[in-house]
């Protein structure tokens, strides 16, 4: 009887997920003779036994589709009542012999814990935020920065015409990769990332300098997770601007709104007409770039190889141009933030660079 291998996608969706699914299913069936089964809605599907067959036929035409054909959720079975027991029951009931979990650090953390309890899990790192440790890149990020870059490119002309400041809020909870790379590629004048708490006074000074230098408009790119430095205490980590106080199953608050707060402050303090744009989920939607399709495909092929070789408790990763294997523990242990040498690229306005 063919070995049965499950695949699930957890956390926020991102372009390239379907490339991973397609490649893993393809090689799993064609080369290894596995029976492939999709677990729907992330870890929620494993606790509730929500499955869908994955055949060559139903993955063949998904190479250019954004999102995930398996649906996703932010369910953490370790936080649900009897969640882990239910997930274990489903794994056994389905007679799975391996499970590929595609997700960000939260999904990978669950995969690691599940592995420690004796289940055959393998991870694949995804997220538009590019903040998973132990890999140089996650797929989804390249698509997101290209969308963000195009947004910034477009905002230059309208900002210049109206002689305005435009504040663009981009995704990035703890890591400023999207804002840093899209900000530089899209010619932003000021780039603010979560790794460096900022003071509004310094942003205002910089904007005035830009205007006095003869440029009559400015573009500010800011990460949703950027923190306003608390002036009273220099060592403080700063504070987030929140959409509301609700937390998801992994304990994350909903971020959002820093762009508007900052735009209002800039207009009040400088008198320059200022507008804010929140790019939001547009960064996660639509078809993946060639880079993300290629990386997703390489990750999918490598993940099914790990399953076939019985190398459970591991994750596929990109190091330089090579696909390598790293332990899930390494991926789950911390968030990959922007290092100091790249932080320095954001400019001289920040007191903590
Ligand atoms: O997947 C990561 C991410 O895009 C973050 O950048 C952002 O904070 C979050 O997801 C938004 O999540 P949701 O889709 O639940 O609003």
Coordinates of C-alpha atoms and ligand atoms in Angstrom, one line a residue:
X1 CA 0.0 0.0 0.0
X2 CA 1.2 3.5 -0.8
X3 CA 2.5 5.6 2.0
X4 CA 0.2 8.5 2.8
X5 CA 1.8 11.9 3.2
X6 CA -0.1 15.0 4.3
X7 CA 0.5 18.7 3.4
X8 CA -0.8 21.7 5.2
X9 CA -0.4 25.5 4.9
X10 CA -0.6 27.6 8.1
X11 CA -0.5 31.3 9.1
X12 CA -1.0 34.2 6.7
X13 CA -1.2 33.1 3.0
X14 CA 1.5 34.2 0.6
X15 CA 2.3 33.9 -3.1
X16 CA 4.2 30.7 -3.9
X17 CA 2.4 28.3 -1.5
X18 CA 0.8 26.6 -4.5
X19 CA 4.2 26.1 -6.2
X20 CA 5.4 24.2 -3.1
X21 CA 2.2 22.1 -3.0
X22 CA 2.4 21.3 -6.7
X23 CA 6.1 20.3 -6.6
X24 CA 5.8 18.1 -3.5
X25 CA 2.7 16.4 -4.8
X26 CA 4.1 15.9 -8.2
X27 CA 7.4 14.3 -7.0
X28 CA 5.6 12.5 -4.1
X29 CA 3.4 10.7 -6.6
X30 CA 5.6 10.3 -9.6
X31 CA 8.9 9.5 -8.0
X32 CA 8.0 8.0 -4.6
X33 CA 4.6 6.5 -5.3
X34 CA 3.1 8.2 -2.2
X35 CA -0.6 9.0 -1.8
X36 CA -0.8 12.7 -1.1
X37 CA -3.5 14.2 1.0
X38 CA -4.2 17.9 1.7
X39 CA -5.0 19.0 5.2
X40 CA -7.2 22.0 4.9
X41 CA -7.1 25.2 6.9
X42 CA -3.7 24.7 8.5
X43 CA -3.4 23.0 11.9
X44 CA -7.2 23.5 12.4
X45 CA -7.6 20.8 9.6
X46 CA -5.6 18.3 11.6
X47 CA -7.6 18.9 14.7
X48 CA -10.9 18.6 12.8
X49 CA -10.0 16.0 10.2
X50 CA -10.6 18.3 7.2
X51 CA -8.9 16.7 4.2
X52 CA -8.8 16.8 0.4
X53 CA -7.1 14.4 -2.0
X54 CA -4.1 15.8 -3.8
X55 CA -3.7 14.3 -7.2
X56 CA -1.5 15.2 -10.3
X57 CA -4.7 16.4 -11.9
X58 CA -5.7 18.9 -9.2
X59 CA -2.3 20.4 -8.8
X60 CA -1.2 20.6 -12.4
X61 CA -2.6 24.0 -13.2
X62 CA -1.9 25.9 -9.9
X63 CA 1.7 27.0 -10.7
X64 CA 0.7 30.7 -11.1
X65 CA -2.0 31.0 -8.5
X66 CA -1.5 33.1 -5.4
X67 CA -2.8 32.0 -2.0
X68 CA -3.2 28.4 -1.1
X69 CA -5.6 25.8 -2.6
X70 CA -5.6 24.2 0.9
X71 CA -6.8 27.3 2.7
X72 CA -5.1 28.4 5.9
X73 CA -5.7 29.5 9.5
X74 CA -3.8 30.8 12.4
X75 CA -4.9 27.9 14.6
X76 CA -2.5 26.7 17.3
X77 CA -3.5 23.2 18.5
X78 CA -1.4 23.7 21.6
X79 CA -3.7 26.6 22.6
X80 CA -7.0 24.8 21.8
X81 CA -8.8 22.6 24.3
X82 CA -7.7 19.0 23.5
X83 CA -6.2 20.4 20.3
X84 CA -3.1 18.3 20.4
X85 CA -4.9 15.1 21.2
X86 CA -7.3 15.8 18.4
X87 CA -4.5 16.4 16.0
X88 CA -2.7 13.2 17.0
X89 CA -6.0 11.3 16.6
X90 CA -6.5 12.6 13.1
X91 CA -2.9 11.9 12.1
X92 CA -3.4 8.3 13.3
X93 CA -6.8 7.9 11.8
X94 CA -5.6 9.1 8.4
X95 CA -2.7 6.7 8.7
X96 CA -0.2 9.4 7.8
X97 CA 3.4 8.5 7.6
X98 CA 4.6 12.0 7.1
X99 CA 3.4 15.6 7.2
X100 CA 4.8 18.6 5.4
X101 CA 3.9 21.9 7.2
X102 CA 4.4 25.0 5.1
X103 CA 4.3 28.1 7.2
X104 CA 6.0 30.9 9.1
X105 CA 7.7 30.6 12.6
X106 CA 4.4 29.8 14.4
X107 CA 3.4 27.0 12.1
X108 CA 7.0 25.7 12.1
X109 CA 7.1 25.8 15.9
X110 CA 3.9 23.6 16.0
X111 CA 5.6 21.3 13.5
X112 CA 8.6 21.0 15.7
X113 CA 6.6 20.4 18.9
X114 CA 4.6 17.7 17.0
X115 CA 7.8 16.1 15.9
X116 CA 9.1 16.0 19.5
X117 CA 5.9 14.1 20.3
X118 CA 6.9 11.4 17.8
X119 CA 5.2 12.5 14.6
X120 CA 6.9 12.7 11.3
X121 CA 6.9 16.4 10.4
X122 CA 8.9 18.3 7.9
X123 CA 8.8 22.1 7.5
X124 CA 8.9 24.6 4.6
X125 CA 9.4 28.3 5.5
X126 CA 7.0 30.8 4.0
X127 CA 6.0 34.4 4.8
X128 CA 6.0 37.7 3.0
X129 CA 7.8 39.2 6.0
X130 CA 11.0 37.1 5.3
X131 CA 11.6 36.7 9.0
X132 CA 12.0 33.0 9.4
X133 CA 15.4 32.1 11.0
X134 CA 17.8 29.7 9.4
X135 CA 16.9 30.5 5.8
X136 CA 18.2 33.5 3.7
X137 CA 14.8 33.8 2.0
X138 CA 11.2 32.7 2.4
X139 CA 9.0 32.6 -0.8
X140 CA 6.3 35.2 -0.9
X141 CA 8.7 38.0 0.1
X142 CA 9.9 38.7 -3.5
X143 CA 6.3 39.2 -4.7
X144 CA 5.5 41.4 -1.7
X145 CA 8.5 43.7 -2.2
X146 CA 7.7 44.1 -5.9
X147 CA 4.1 45.1 -5.2
X148 CA 5.3 47.5 -2.5
X149 CA 8.0 48.9 -4.9
X150 CA 5.5 49.5 -7.6
X151 CA 3.2 51.3 -5.1
X152 CA 6.1 53.6 -4.1
X153 CA 7.0 54.3 -7.7
X154 CA 3.5 55.4 -8.4
X155 CA 3.2 57.5 -5.3
X156 CA 6.2 59.7 -6.4
X157 CA 4.2 61.3 -9.2
X158 CA 1.1 62.2 -7.2
X159 CA 3.2 63.3 -4.2
X160 CA 5.3 65.5 -6.5
X161 CA 2.3 67.0 -8.3
X162 CA 0.6 68.0 -5.0
X163 CA 3.9 68.8 -3.2
X164 CA 2.9 66.5 -0.4
X165 CA 4.4 64.1 2.0
X166 CA 3.2 60.5 1.4
X167 CA 3.5 58.0 4.3
X168 CA 3.2 54.4 3.1
X169 CA 2.6 51.7 5.7
X170 CA 3.9 48.3 4.7
X171 CA 3.7 44.9 6.4
X172 CA 6.3 43.6 8.7
X173 CA 5.6 42.8 12.3
X174 CA 9.0 42.5 14.0
X175 CA 11.2 42.6 10.9
X176 CA 11.5 45.5 8.5
X177 CA 12.7 43.5 5.4
X178 CA 9.8 44.6 3.2
X179 CA 10.1 48.2 4.1
X180 CA 13.9 48.2 3.8
X181 CA 14.1 46.5 0.4
X182 CA 11.0 48.0 -1.2
X183 CA 11.7 51.4 0.3
X184 CA 15.2 51.5 -1.2
X185 CA 14.0 50.0 -4.5
X186 CA 11.1 52.5 -4.6
X187 CA 13.1 55.6 -3.8
X188 CA 11.7 56.4 -0.4
X189 CA 13.2 59.4 1.3
X190 CA 12.7 58.0 4.8
X191 CA 12.6 54.3 5.8
X192 CA 11.3 53.3 9.3
X193 CA 11.6 49.7 10.4
X194 CA 10.7 47.9 13.6
X195 CA 14.3 47.1 14.5
X196 CA 15.0 50.8 15.1
X197 CA 12.5 52.7 17.3
X198 CA 12.1 56.2 16.0
X199 CA 11.4 59.7 17.3
X200 CA 8.9 61.8 15.4
X201 CA 11.0 64.9 16.0
X202 CA 13.8 63.3 13.9
X203 CA 11.5 62.5 11.1
X204 CA 10.2 66.1 11.1
X205 CA 13.8 67.5 11.0
X206 CA 14.7 65.2 8.1
X207 CA 11.6 66.3 6.1
X208 CA 12.3 69.9 6.7
X209 CA 15.9 69.4 5.4
X210 CA 14.6 67.6 2.3
X211 CA 12.2 70.6 1.6
X212 CA 14.9 73.2 2.3
X213 CA 17.1 71.3 -0.1
X214 CA 14.7 72.0 -2.9
X215 CA 12.7 68.8 -3.1
X216 CA 9.0 69.7 -2.7
X217 CA 7.7 66.3 -1.8
X218 CA 8.7 63.3 0.2
X219 CA 7.9 59.6 0.5
X220 CA 8.1 57.9 3.9
X221 CA 8.0 54.1 4.0
X222 CA 7.1 52.7 7.5
X223 CA 6.7 49.1 8.7
X224 CA 3.4 48.3 10.5
X225 CA 5.5 47.1 13.4
X226 CA 7.6 50.3 13.7
X227 CA 7.8 51.5 17.2
X228 CA 7.7 55.0 18.5
X229 CA 10.7 55.5 20.8
X230 CA 9.7 56.6 24.3
X231 CA 11.7 59.8 24.8
X232 CA 11.6 59.5 28.6
X233 CA 13.5 56.2 28.6
X234 CA 16.2 55.8 26.0
X235 CA 16.6 52.1 26.7
X236 CA 12.9 51.4 26.2
X237 CA 12.0 49.3 23.2
X238 CA 9.4 51.7 22.0
X239 CA 5.7 50.9 21.5
X240 CA 3.5 49.6 18.7
X241 CA 0.6 51.3 17.1
X242 CA -2.3 48.7 17.3
X243 CA -5.5 48.2 15.3
X244 CA -7.1 46.7 18.4
X245 CA -6.1 44.7 21.5
X246 CA -7.3 41.3 20.3
X247 CA -4.7 38.6 20.1
X248 CA -4.6 35.6 17.7
X249 CA -3.9 32.0 18.9
X250 CA -0.1 32.6 18.8
X251 CA -0.5 35.7 21.1
X252 CA 0.0 38.3 18.3
X253 CA -1.8 41.6 18.6
X254 CA -3.2 43.2 15.4
X255 CA -0.9 45.8 14.1
X256 CA -1.9 48.7 11.9
X257 CA -2.3 52.4 11.9
X258 CA 1.2 53.7 12.3
X259 CA 1.1 55.3 8.9
X260 CA -2.0 57.4 9.7
X261 CA -0.6 58.4 13.2
X262 CA 2.7 59.4 11.6
X263 CA 1.1 61.3 8.7
X264 CA -1.1 63.4 11.1
X265 CA 1.9 64.2 13.3
X266 CA 4.0 65.2 10.3
X267 CA 1.3 67.5 9.0
X268 CA 0.7 69.1 12.4
X269 CA 4.4 69.7 13.1
X270 CA 5.5 70.8 9.6
X271 CA 2.5 72.3 8.0
X272 CA 3.3 70.2 4.9
X273 CA 0.2 68.6 3.4
X274 CA 0.5 64.9 4.2
X275 CA -1.4 61.7 3.2
X276 CA -1.1 58.1 4.4
X277 CA -1.6 54.9 2.4
X278 CA -1.9 51.5 4.0
X279 CA -0.9 48.8 1.5
X280 CA -2.2 46.0 3.6
X281 CA -3.1 42.6 2.1
X282 CA -2.5 43.7 -1.4
X283 CA 1.1 42.7 -0.6
X284 CA 0.0 39.1 -0.1
X285 CA -2.4 38.8 -2.9
X286 CA -2.2 37.8 -6.6
X287 CA 0.2 35.6 -8.5
X288 CA 3.8 35.0 -7.3
X289 CA 6.9 36.4 -9.1
X290 CA 9.1 34.1 -11.0
X291 CA 11.5 34.1 -8.1
X292 CA 8.8 32.9 -5.7
X293 CA 7.5 30.2 -8.1
X294 CA 11.0 28.9 -8.5
X295 CA 11.9 29.0 -4.8
X296 CA 8.6 27.5 -3.9
X297 CA 9.1 24.7 -6.4
X298 CA 12.6 24.0 -5.1
X299 CA 11.4 23.9 -1.5
X300 CA 8.5 21.6 -2.4
X301 CA 10.8 19.1 -4.2
X302 CA 13.3 19.2 -1.3
X303 CA 10.6 18.7 1.3
X304 CA 9.2 15.6 -0.3
X305 CA 12.8 14.3 -0.5
X306 CA 13.2 14.8 3.2
X307 CA 10.0 12.8 3.8
X308 CA 11.2 10.0 1.5
X309 CA 14.5 9.9 3.3
X310 CA 12.9 9.9 6.7
X311 CA 14.6 13.1 7.7
X312 CA 11.9 14.3 9.9
X313 CA 12.1 17.2 12.4
X314 CA 13.9 19.2 9.6
X315 CA 13.0 22.1 7.3
X316 CA 14.1 23.1 3.8
X317 CA 16.0 26.4 3.7
X318 CA 17.9 28.6 1.2
X319 CA 21.5 29.4 1.9
X320 CA 23.1 31.5 -0.8
X321 CA 21.8 29.7 -3.9
X322 CA 21.7 26.2 -2.3
X323 CA 18.7 24.4 -0.9
X324 CA 19.8 23.0 2.5
X325 CA 18.3 21.1 5.4
X326 CA 18.1 22.7 8.8
X327 CA 16.5 21.5 12.0
X328 CA 13.0 22.8 12.7
X329 CA 14.3 23.8 16.1
X330 CA 16.6 26.3 14.5
X331 CA 13.8 27.8 12.5
X332 CA 11.4 28.1 15.4
X333 CA 13.8 29.5 17.9
X334 CA 13.9 33.2 16.9
X335 CA 12.7 35.8 14.4
X336 CA 15.1 36.8 11.7
X337 CA 15.3 40.6 11.9
X338 CA 17.3 43.1 9.8
X339 CA 21.0 43.0 10.9
X340 CA 22.9 46.1 11.9
X341 CA 24.8 46.5 8.6
X342 CA 21.6 46.6 6.6
X343 CA 19.8 48.7 9.3
X344 CA 22.3 51.3 8.6
X345 CA 20.9 51.7 5.1
X346 CA 17.7 53.2 6.4
X347 CA 19.4 56.5 6.8
X348 CA 20.7 58.9 9.4
X349 CA 17.5 60.2 11.0
X350 CA 17.3 57.5 13.6
X351 CA 19.0 58.1 16.9
X352 CA 19.6 54.4 17.5
X353 CA 21.3 53.4 14.3
Ligands
LIG1 O1 1.8 36.8 7.3 C1 2.5 37.9 7.9 C2 1.6 39.1 7.9 O2 1.4 39.5 6.6 C3 2.2 40.2 8.7 O3 3.0 41.0 8.0 C4 0.9 40.9 9.1 O4 1.1 41.6 10.4 C5 -0.1 39.8 9.3 O5 0.4 38.8 8.5 C6 -1.5 40.2 9.0 O6 -2.3 39.1 9.3 P1 -3.8 38.9 8.9 O7 -3.9 38.3 7.6 O8 -4.3 38.0 10.0 O9 -4.5 40.3 9.0

